[in-house]
């Protein structure tokens, strides 16, 4: 049964020696594996257009440029990292769950790949501000702490990746008065996203094959022959290439329907002035997060506001973040007036299943009633890298590598079932299955 399930044709045959019967099997799958190494796509030229110069677009551009592709990077703002990627600092660490869910596996793959990629970026001389100071995920109470401890024992991850630490050890590692124990991620930390975006763009430019188009709004896409054309509102052609990657967060759905409604979730961060709080030695996470900065300031966050389009920080958002700080460090939150605090706002792009959309985009207008992702019609040469929710730092570089591998016809950098889980066509596939069955 196991052989047959794996695609083998099994039959009984006469045995040998004193064995009366035996099984023989030949690998003959009823359909080819969707993630078998494909033949390299044939492009009329090695040129790609990436729309969006934030974390997602910079990572895609750097990974394609590393393979010798010429990139046109288009951004509607005057400078890169002008929206959510422009926040003061962001946290990076993986998700851990007892069942090692798809989310946990994806964050593990992205986290480990990002660490390797960022170190390689630095070795090539492209510096950015980040700190692997460790992340302490503090349990909210004794019950959750026991659950976290049990999870770590069951999973058996190496302590260099994640470990459970009791309250006393947590307080020592983070140099703060932790109320409970929790999970310790020794390689986690914080990054200034705008710095990382600039470093990746510089790495692509250093290869001599990146052209920036800043302050340019893409009105529409048009496919003519083997190329996509990027059009302005006046109908002028901004750029043309056989490959286009939409890495422009919420705005991607305007240019190519992904077959699902994406939510736009506001997040407000609060900056605490230097000297207002005894800073921990590590990032604290849990009820919120606290990022210690080298200049003595700290970043606290973050709100999760639905149906709120305000781009400006508000007093109530700062008050909510101070409350989160109080839950992370009971009794240690400074008596600050929320009205006098500074901060920033970003907007998360969130899919219904909280997973990103990375890969070749489907043709939403031509989806038949079928049950296999590989049979869904696609828009040739059009890829997506968006819907990163709160995990842009964790997923952006892996997403860039995944798209570059698909464009080049290389083996994918992660397991096939994980590629399926973030396939932009998954929502159309689910709809087709419901209609079929």
CSV table of C-alpha atoms in Angstrom, one decimal, residues 45-358:
chain,number,residue,atom,x,y,z
A,45,UNK,CA,15.7,37.7,-22.9
A,46,UNK,CA,17.0,37.5,-19.4
A,47,UNK,CA,15.2,40.7,-18.2
A,48,UNK,CA,12.7,41.0,-15.4
A,49,UNK,CA,10.6,43.8,-14.0
A,50,UNK,CA,10.0,43.9,-10.2
A,51,UNK,CA,7.2,46.2,-9.0
A,52,UNK,CA,7.7,47.4,-5.4
A,53,UNK,CA,11.0,48.4,-3.7
A,54,UNK,CA,10.3,47.1,-0.2
A,55,UNK,CA,11.6,44.0,1.5
A,56,UNK,CA,9.9,41.6,-1.0
A,57,UNK,CA,11.0,43.5,-4.1
A,58,UNK,CA,14.5,44.1,-3.0
A,59,UNK,CA,15.0,40.5,-2.2
A,60,UNK,CA,13.6,39.3,-5.5
A,61,UNK,CA,15.8,41.8,-7.4
A,62,UNK,CA,19.0,40.7,-5.5
A,63,UNK,CA,18.3,37.0,-6.1
A,64,UNK,CA,17.6,37.5,-9.9
A,65,UNK,CA,20.6,39.8,-10.3
A,66,UNK,CA,22.8,37.2,-8.7
A,67,UNK,CA,21.9,34.9,-11.6
A,68,UNK,CA,22.7,37.5,-14.2
A,69,UNK,CA,19.3,38.9,-14.9
A,70,UNK,CA,18.8,42.5,-15.8
A,71,UNK,CA,16.2,44.1,-13.5
A,72,UNK,CA,13.9,47.1,-13.8
A,73,UNK,CA,12.8,47.9,-10.2
A,74,UNK,CA,9.8,50.2,-10.1
A,75,UNK,CA,8.6,52.0,-7.0
A,76,UNK,CA,5.7,54.5,-6.8
A,77,UNK,CA,7.3,56.4,-4.0
A,78,UNK,CA,10.4,58.7,-4.4
A,79,UNK,CA,12.6,56.2,-2.5
A,80,UNK,CA,12.7,52.5,-1.6
A,81,UNK,CA,11.3,51.2,1.7
A,82,UNK,CA,8.8,54.0,1.9
A,83,UNK,CA,5.8,52.0,3.3
A,84,UNK,CA,5.9,49.2,5.8
A,85,UNK,CA,9.5,48.4,5.1
A,86,UNK,CA,10.4,51.9,6.4
A,87,UNK,CA,9.5,51.1,10.1
A,88,UNK,CA,12.2,51.9,12.7
A,89,UNK,CA,13.0,48.2,13.4
A,90,UNK,CA,11.5,44.8,13.0
A,91,UNK,CA,11.9,41.5,14.8
A,92,UNK,CA,13.0,38.2,13.2
A,93,UNK,CA,12.5,34.8,14.8
A,94,UNK,CA,10.7,31.6,13.8
A,95,UNK,CA,7.3,30.3,14.9
A,96,UNK,CA,7.2,27.1,17.0
A,97,UNK,CA,4.2,24.8,17.4
A,98,UNK,CA,3.9,21.4,18.9
A,99,UNK,CA,2.5,19.9,15.7
A,100,UNK,CA,5.3,21.6,13.6
A,101,UNK,CA,2.6,23.1,11.4
A,102,UNK,CA,3.1,24.5,7.9
A,103,UNK,CA,3.5,28.0,9.5
A,104,UNK,CA,6.2,26.7,11.8
A,105,UNK,CA,8.1,25.0,9.0
A,106,UNK,CA,7.8,28.0,6.7
A,107,UNK,CA,9.1,30.4,9.3
A,108,UNK,CA,11.9,28.0,10.1
A,109,UNK,CA,12.9,27.8,6.4
A,110,UNK,CA,12.7,31.5,6.0
A,111,UNK,CA,14.5,32.3,9.2
A,112,UNK,CA,17.5,30.0,8.6
A,113,UNK,CA,17.7,31.1,4.9
A,114,UNK,CA,17.6,34.8,5.9
A,115,UNK,CA,20.5,34.3,8.4
A,116,UNK,CA,22.7,32.7,5.8
A,117,UNK,CA,21.8,35.3,3.1
A,118,UNK,CA,22.3,38.3,5.3
A,119,UNK,CA,25.7,37.1,6.5
A,120,UNK,CA,26.6,36.5,2.8
A,121,UNK,CA,25.4,40.1,2.0
A,122,UNK,CA,27.7,41.5,4.7
A,123,UNK,CA,30.7,39.4,3.5
A,124,UNK,CA,30.3,41.1,0.1
A,125,UNK,CA,30.6,44.5,1.8
A,126,UNK,CA,26.9,45.5,2.0
A,127,UNK,CA,26.3,46.6,5.5
A,128,UNK,CA,23.0,47.1,7.3
A,129,UNK,CA,22.0,47.6,10.9
A,130,UNK,CA,20.9,44.4,12.6
A,131,UNK,CA,21.6,42.5,15.8
A,132,UNK,CA,21.5,38.8,16.6
A,133,UNK,CA,21.0,39.6,20.3
A,134,UNK,CA,18.5,36.8,20.8
A,135,UNK,CA,14.7,36.9,21.2
A,136,UNK,CA,13.0,35.8,24.4
A,137,UNK,CA,9.3,34.8,23.8
A,138,UNK,CA,7.8,35.3,27.3
A,139,UNK,CA,4.9,33.1,28.3
A,140,UNK,CA,1.8,35.0,29.5
A,141,UNK,CA,1.2,32.7,32.5
A,142,UNK,CA,2.3,29.5,34.1
A,143,UNK,CA,0.0,27.4,32.0
A,144,UNK,CA,1.4,28.7,28.8
A,145,UNK,CA,4.9,28.3,30.1
A,146,UNK,CA,4.3,24.6,30.8
A,147,UNK,CA,2.9,24.2,27.3
A,148,UNK,CA,6.0,25.8,25.8
A,149,UNK,CA,8.3,23.6,27.8
A,150,UNK,CA,6.4,20.5,26.7
A,151,UNK,CA,6.5,21.6,23.1
A,152,UNK,CA,10.3,22.0,23.1
A,153,UNK,CA,10.7,18.6,24.7
A,154,UNK,CA,8.5,17.0,22.1
A,155,UNK,CA,10.1,18.6,19.1
A,156,UNK,CA,13.7,18.1,20.1
A,157,UNK,CA,15.0,21.1,18.2
A,158,UNK,CA,18.7,21.9,18.8
A,159,UNK,CA,19.1,24.6,21.5
A,160,UNK,CA,21.1,26.7,19.0
A,161,UNK,CA,17.7,27.1,17.2
A,162,UNK,CA,15.3,27.3,20.1
A,163,UNK,CA,15.2,26.2,23.7
A,164,UNK,CA,12.8,26.5,26.7
A,165,UNK,CA,14.3,28.6,29.6
A,166,UNK,CA,12.7,28.9,33.1
A,167,UNK,CA,12.2,32.3,34.6
A,168,UNK,CA,15.6,32.6,36.2
A,169,UNK,CA,17.5,31.7,33.1
A,170,UNK,CA,15.2,34.0,31.0
A,171,UNK,CA,16.0,36.9,33.3
A,172,UNK,CA,19.8,36.2,33.0
A,173,UNK,CA,19.8,35.8,29.2
A,174,UNK,CA,17.7,38.9,28.5
A,175,UNK,CA,19.1,40.9,31.5
A,176,UNK,CA,15.6,41.9,32.6
A,177,UNK,CA,13.1,40.9,35.3
A,178,UNK,CA,11.1,38.4,33.3
A,179,UNK,CA,7.8,37.4,35.1
A,180,UNK,CA,7.8,33.8,33.6
A,181,UNK,CA,10.0,31.6,31.5
A,182,UNK,CA,9.5,31.1,27.8
A,183,UNK,CA,11.3,30.3,24.5
A,184,UNK,CA,14.8,31.5,23.8
A,185,UNK,CA,15.9,32.0,20.1
A,186,UNK,CA,19.6,32.7,20.4
A,187,UNK,CA,20.0,33.6,16.7
A,188,UNK,CA,16.9,35.9,16.6
A,189,UNK,CA,17.0,39.6,16.9
A,190,UNK,CA,16.1,42.8,15.1
A,191,UNK,CA,16.8,44.5,11.8
A,192,UNK,CA,16.3,48.0,10.4
A,193,UNK,CA,14.3,47.0,7.3
A,194,UNK,CA,15.1,50.1,5.2
A,195,UNK,CA,18.8,49.4,5.8
A,196,UNK,CA,18.4,45.8,4.5
A,197,UNK,CA,16.4,47.0,1.5
A,198,UNK,CA,19.2,49.5,0.6
A,199,UNK,CA,21.9,46.8,1.0
A,200,UNK,CA,20.1,44.3,-1.3
A,201,UNK,CA,19.5,47.0,-3.9
A,202,UNK,CA,23.2,48.0,-3.7
A,203,UNK,CA,24.2,44.3,-4.1
A,204,UNK,CA,22.1,44.1,-7.3
A,205,UNK,CA,23.5,47.4,-8.6
A,206,UNK,CA,27.0,46.2,-7.9
A,207,UNK,CA,26.5,43.4,-10.5
A,208,UNK,CA,25.7,46.1,-13.0
A,209,UNK,CA,22.3,45.0,-14.0
A,210,UNK,CA,19.7,46.9,-12.0
A,211,UNK,CA,17.8,50.1,-13.1
A,212,UNK,CA,15.7,52.0,-10.6
A,213,UNK,CA,12.5,53.7,-11.5
A,214,UNK,CA,11.5,55.8,-8.4
A,215,UNK,CA,8.4,57.8,-8.1
A,216,UNK,CA,6.7,55.8,-10.9
A,217,UNK,CA,3.2,54.5,-10.6
A,218,UNK,CA,2.2,51.4,-12.6
A,219,UNK,CA,-1.3,51.8,-14.0
A,220,UNK,CA,-1.7,48.5,-15.8
A,221,UNK,CA,0.0,45.4,-17.2
A,222,UNK,CA,-0.3,44.4,-20.8
A,223,UNK,CA,1.1,41.2,-22.5
A,224,UNK,CA,2.2,41.6,-26.1
A,225,UNK,CA,3.8,38.6,-27.7
A,226,UNK,CA,6.3,37.1,-25.2
A,227,UNK,CA,6.7,40.2,-23.2
A,228,UNK,CA,4.8,42.1,-20.5
A,229,UNK,CA,4.5,45.8,-20.8
A,230,UNK,CA,4.3,48.1,-17.8
A,231,UNK,CA,2.0,51.0,-18.6
A,232,UNK,CA,1.6,54.5,-17.0
A,233,UNK,CA,-1.8,56.1,-16.6
A,234,UNK,CA,-1.2,57.9,-19.9
A,235,UNK,CA,-0.6,54.6,-21.7
A,236,UNK,CA,3.1,55.1,-22.0
A,237,UNK,CA,5.4,52.0,-21.7
A,238,UNK,CA,7.5,52.3,-18.6
A,239,UNK,CA,9.4,49.0,-19.2
A,240,UNK,CA,9.0,45.7,-21.0
A,241,UNK,CA,10.2,42.2,-20.2
A,242,UNK,CA,9.2,38.5,-20.4
A,243,UNK,CA,9.1,38.2,-16.6
A,244,UNK,CA,7.3,40.5,-14.1
A,245,UNK,CA,7.2,40.1,-10.3
A,246,UNK,CA,4.5,41.8,-8.3
A,247,UNK,CA,6.1,42.6,-4.9
A,248,UNK,CA,3.9,45.6,-4.1
A,249,UNK,CA,1.9,44.3,-1.2
A,250,UNK,CA,-1.8,45.2,-1.3
A,251,UNK,CA,-1.5,46.9,-4.7
A,252,UNK,CA,-0.7,43.6,-6.4
A,253,UNK,CA,-4.3,42.7,-6.4
A,254,UNK,CA,-5.1,45.7,-8.5
A,255,UNK,CA,-2.8,44.5,-11.3
A,256,UNK,CA,-3.5,40.8,-11.2
A,257,UNK,CA,-6.4,39.3,-9.2
A,258,UNK,CA,-5.1,36.6,-6.8
A,259,UNK,CA,-8.5,35.0,-6.4
A,260,UNK,CA,-8.9,35.9,-2.8
A,261,UNK,CA,-9.5,39.1,-0.8
A,262,UNK,CA,-6.4,40.4,1.0
A,263,UNK,CA,-6.8,42.3,4.2
A,264,UNK,CA,-5.0,45.5,5.0
A,265,UNK,CA,-4.1,45.6,8.7
A,266,UNK,CA,-2.7,48.7,10.3
A,267,UNK,CA,0.2,48.4,12.8
A,268,UNK,CA,1.5,51.2,14.9
A,269,UNK,CA,4.9,51.2,16.6
A,270,UNK,CA,5.9,53.4,19.6
A,271,UNK,CA,9.4,54.7,20.1
A,272,UNK,CA,10.4,55.2,23.8
A,273,UNK,CA,13.0,58.0,24.4
A,274,UNK,CA,16.5,57.1,25.6
A,275,UNK,CA,16.7,56.7,29.3
A,276,UNK,CA,13.0,56.1,29.9
A,277,UNK,CA,13.4,52.3,30.4
A,278,UNK,CA,16.2,50.0,31.6
A,279,UNK,CA,16.7,48.1,28.3
A,280,UNK,CA,16.9,44.4,28.1
A,281,UNK,CA,19.9,42.7,26.4
A,282,UNK,CA,17.6,40.9,24.0
A,283,UNK,CA,14.4,41.4,22.1
A,284,UNK,CA,11.3,40.6,24.1
A,285,UNK,CA,8.2,39.0,22.4
A,286,UNK,CA,4.9,37.7,23.6
A,287,UNK,CA,2.0,40.0,24.3
A,288,UNK,CA,3.8,42.5,22.0
A,289,UNK,CA,7.5,43.1,21.4
A,290,UNK,CA,10.2,45.3,22.8
A,291,UNK,CA,13.3,46.1,20.7
A,292,UNK,CA,16.3,47.6,22.4
A,293,UNK,CA,18.2,50.0,20.1
A,294,UNK,CA,22.0,50.8,20.4
A,295,UNK,CA,21.2,54.5,21.0
A,296,UNK,CA,19.3,53.8,24.2
A,297,UNK,CA,15.8,54.1,22.7
A,298,UNK,CA,13.4,51.3,22.3
A,299,UNK,CA,10.6,50.3,19.9
A,300,UNK,CA,7.4,48.8,21.3
A,301,UNK,CA,4.6,47.3,19.3
A,302,UNK,CA,2.5,46.6,17.7
A,303,UNK,CA,-1.2,47.4,17.2
A,304,UNK,CA,-3.3,45.2,14.9
A,305,UNK,CA,-6.0,47.5,13.6
A,306,UNK,CA,-8.6,46.3,11.1
A,307,UNK,CA,-10.6,48.7,8.9
A,308,UNK,CA,-8.3,51.6,9.8
A,309,UNK,CA,-6.5,53.5,7.0
A,310,UNK,CA,-4.9,56.3,9.1
A,311,UNK,CA,-1.2,56.5,8.3
A,312,UNK,CA,-0.4,58.7,11.3
A,313,UNK,CA,0.5,57.5,14.8
A,314,UNK,CA,-2.2,58.2,17.3
A,315,UNK,CA,-2.3,58.6,21.1
A,316,UNK,CA,-4.5,55.5,21.7
A,317,UNK,CA,-2.1,53.4,19.7
A,318,UNK,CA,0.8,54.5,21.9
A,319,UNK,CA,-1.3,53.8,25.0
A,320,UNK,CA,-2.0,50.3,23.7
A,321,UNK,CA,1.7,49.7,23.1
A,322,UNK,CA,2.6,50.9,26.6
A,323,UNK,CA,0.0,48.4,27.9
A,324,UNK,CA,1.7,45.6,25.9
A,325,UNK,CA,5.0,46.6,27.4
A,326,UNK,CA,3.5,46.3,30.9
A,327,UNK,CA,2.5,42.7,30.1
A,328,UNK,CA,5.9,41.9,28.9
A,329,UNK,CA,7.7,43.5,31.9
A,330,UNK,CA,5.2,43.7,34.8
A,331,UNK,CA,5.9,46.7,36.9
A,332,UNK,CA,8.7,48.0,34.7
A,333,UNK,CA,6.8,50.1,32.1
A,334,UNK,CA,7.8,53.8,32.5
A,335,UNK,CA,5.1,56.4,33.4
A,336,UNK,CA,5.1,58.1,30.0
A,337,UNK,CA,2.4,60.3,28.5
A,338,UNK,CA,1.2,58.6,25.3
A,339,UNK,CA,0.4,62.0,23.8
A,340,UNK,CA,4.1,62.9,23.9
A,341,UNK,CA,5.5,59.8,22.2
A,342,UNK,CA,6.7,59.3,18.6
A,343,UNK,CA,6.2,56.3,16.4
A,344,UNK,CA,5.4,55.0,13.0
A,345,UNK,CA,2.7,53.1,11.1
A,346,UNK,CA,2.8,50.3,8.6
A,347,UNK,CA,0.2,48.3,6.9
A,348,UNK,CA,0.3,44.5,6.7
A,349,UNK,CA,-0.9,42.6,3.7
A,350,UNK,CA,-2.7,39.5,5.1
A,351,UNK,CA,-4.2,36.5,3.3
A,352,UNK,CA,-7.0,34.6,4.9
A,353,UNK,CA,-4.7,31.7,5.9
A,354,UNK,CA,-1.9,34.1,7.1
A,355,UNK,CA,0.5,32.6,4.6
A,356,UNK,CA,2.3,34.5,1.9
A,357,UNK,CA,1.6,34.3,-1.9
A,358,UNK,CA,4.8,33.5,-3.6
